[in-house]
Amino acid sequence: MNTGKYASLKNEVGDHLGTIRLFYSRHCGTNWGEVSVATRASGSITVYTSAKSRSFTYRPGNGGHHWGNMIYAPSGVCAKAMGTVTAGAGRANKGSGTTAKACD
């Protein structure tokens, strides 16, 4: 389920390059992140709890939709997701963003 926590992936001047969203499964007690970026973009998705983190590196393709690795964060454990994106050469094509914490 979508936790409702999301953030824009922005470059250093605030241009929008994509979106990171945080998801949670009550069934298995895990969180994961999803980025929506340009099809040609690459980057990473990292999900954090207070005790650990898991990262996933994505490559161009898949229509610009990429899902990160799951991290075990049962009910009561807060999590957040961070995404990075590189959509071409130069600083204007590199960005990042972090969701607010969700404590399901």
Coordinates of C-alpha atoms in Angstrom, one line a residue:
M1 CA 0.0 0.0 0.0
N2 CA 1.1 3.5 -0.7
T3 CA 2.0 5.2 2.6
G4 CA 1.2 8.6 1.2
K5 CA 4.8 9.7 1.7
Y6 CA 6.5 11.0 -1.4
A7 CA 9.0 13.6 -2.5
S8 CA 10.2 15.2 -5.7
L9 CA 13.6 14.3 -7.0
K10 CA 15.1 17.8 -7.7
N11 CA 18.4 19.1 -9.0
E12 CA 20.4 21.8 -7.2
V13 CA 18.3 24.6 -8.6
G14 CA 15.0 22.9 -7.7
D15 CA 14.0 21.5 -11.1
H16 CA 11.7 18.4 -10.9
L17 CA 13.4 15.3 -12.3
G18 CA 11.2 12.6 -10.8
T19 CA 9.3 11.3 -7.8
I20 CA 10.1 8.9 -4.9
R21 CA 7.3 7.1 -3.1
L22 CA 7.3 5.0 0.0
F23 CA 5.2 1.8 0.2
Y24 CA 4.4 -0.6 3.1
S25 CA 2.9 -4.1 3.2
R26 CA 1.0 -5.0 6.4
H27 CA 1.0 -8.6 5.2
C28 CA 4.8 -9.1 5.4
G29 CA 5.8 -6.0 7.4
T30 CA 8.1 -4.5 4.8
N31 CA 8.7 -1.1 3.2
W32 CA 10.1 -0.3 -0.2
G33 CA 10.6 2.7 -2.5
E34 CA 9.5 3.4 -6.0
V35 CA 10.8 6.1 -8.4
S36 CA 9.2 7.6 -11.4
V37 CA 11.7 9.2 -13.7
A38 CA 12.5 9.6 -17.4
T39 CA 13.0 6.3 -19.2
R40 CA 16.6 7.1 -19.9
A41 CA 17.4 7.9 -16.3
S42 CA 19.5 5.9 -13.8
G43 CA 20.0 6.2 -10.0
S44 CA 19.3 4.6 -6.7
I45 CA 16.6 3.9 -4.2
T46 CA 17.4 3.5 -0.5
V47 CA 14.9 2.7 2.3
Y48 CA 16.0 3.6 5.9
T49 CA 14.8 2.6 9.3
S50 CA 16.5 3.7 12.5
A51 CA 18.4 0.4 12.6
K52 CA 19.2 -0.4 8.9
S53 CA 19.0 0.5 5.3
R54 CA 18.7 -1.3 1.9
S55 CA 19.7 0.1 -1.5
F56 CA 18.9 -0.7 -5.1
T57 CA 20.6 0.7 -8.2
Y58 CA 18.4 1.1 -11.2
R59 CA 19.3 1.5 -14.9
P60 CA 17.6 3.2 -17.8
G61 CA 14.4 1.5 -19.1
N62 CA 11.3 0.0 -17.6
G63 CA 9.2 3.0 -18.6
G64 CA 11.0 5.0 -15.9
H65 CA 9.3 3.1 -13.0
H66 CA 11.6 1.3 -10.6
W67 CA 11.1 -0.4 -7.3
G68 CA 13.7 -0.8 -4.6
N69 CA 14.5 -3.7 -2.3
M70 CA 12.2 -4.4 0.6
I71 CA 13.3 -3.8 4.2
Y72 CA 11.7 -5.4 7.2
A73 CA 10.0 -2.7 9.2
P74 CA 7.0 -4.2 11.1
S75 CA 4.2 -2.2 12.6
G76 CA 5.6 0.6 14.8
V77 CA 8.9 0.9 13.0
C78 CA 9.4 4.1 11.1
A79 CA 10.8 4.1 7.6
K80 CA 11.7 6.7 4.9
A81 CA 12.9 6.4 1.2
M82 CA 15.5 8.3 -0.6
G83 CA 15.9 8.4 -4.4
T84 CA 18.6 9.7 -6.7
V85 CA 18.4 10.3 -10.4
T86 CA 20.8 11.0 -13.2
A87 CA 19.1 11.9 -16.5
G88 CA 22.0 13.1 -18.6
A89 CA 25.3 14.9 -18.3
G90 CA 25.9 17.9 -16.1
R91 CA 24.7 19.0 -12.7
A92 CA 21.3 20.1 -13.9
N93 CA 20.5 16.5 -14.8
K94 CA 21.3 15.0 -11.3
G95 CA 18.9 15.2 -8.4
S96 CA 17.7 13.5 -5.2
G97 CA 14.8 13.6 -2.7
T98 CA 13.8 12.0 0.5
T99 CA 10.2 11.2 1.8
A100 CA 9.0 12.0 5.2
K101 CA 9.0 9.1 7.7
A102 CA 6.1 6.8 7.9
C103 CA 5.4 4.8 11.1
D104 CA 2.8 2.2 10.2

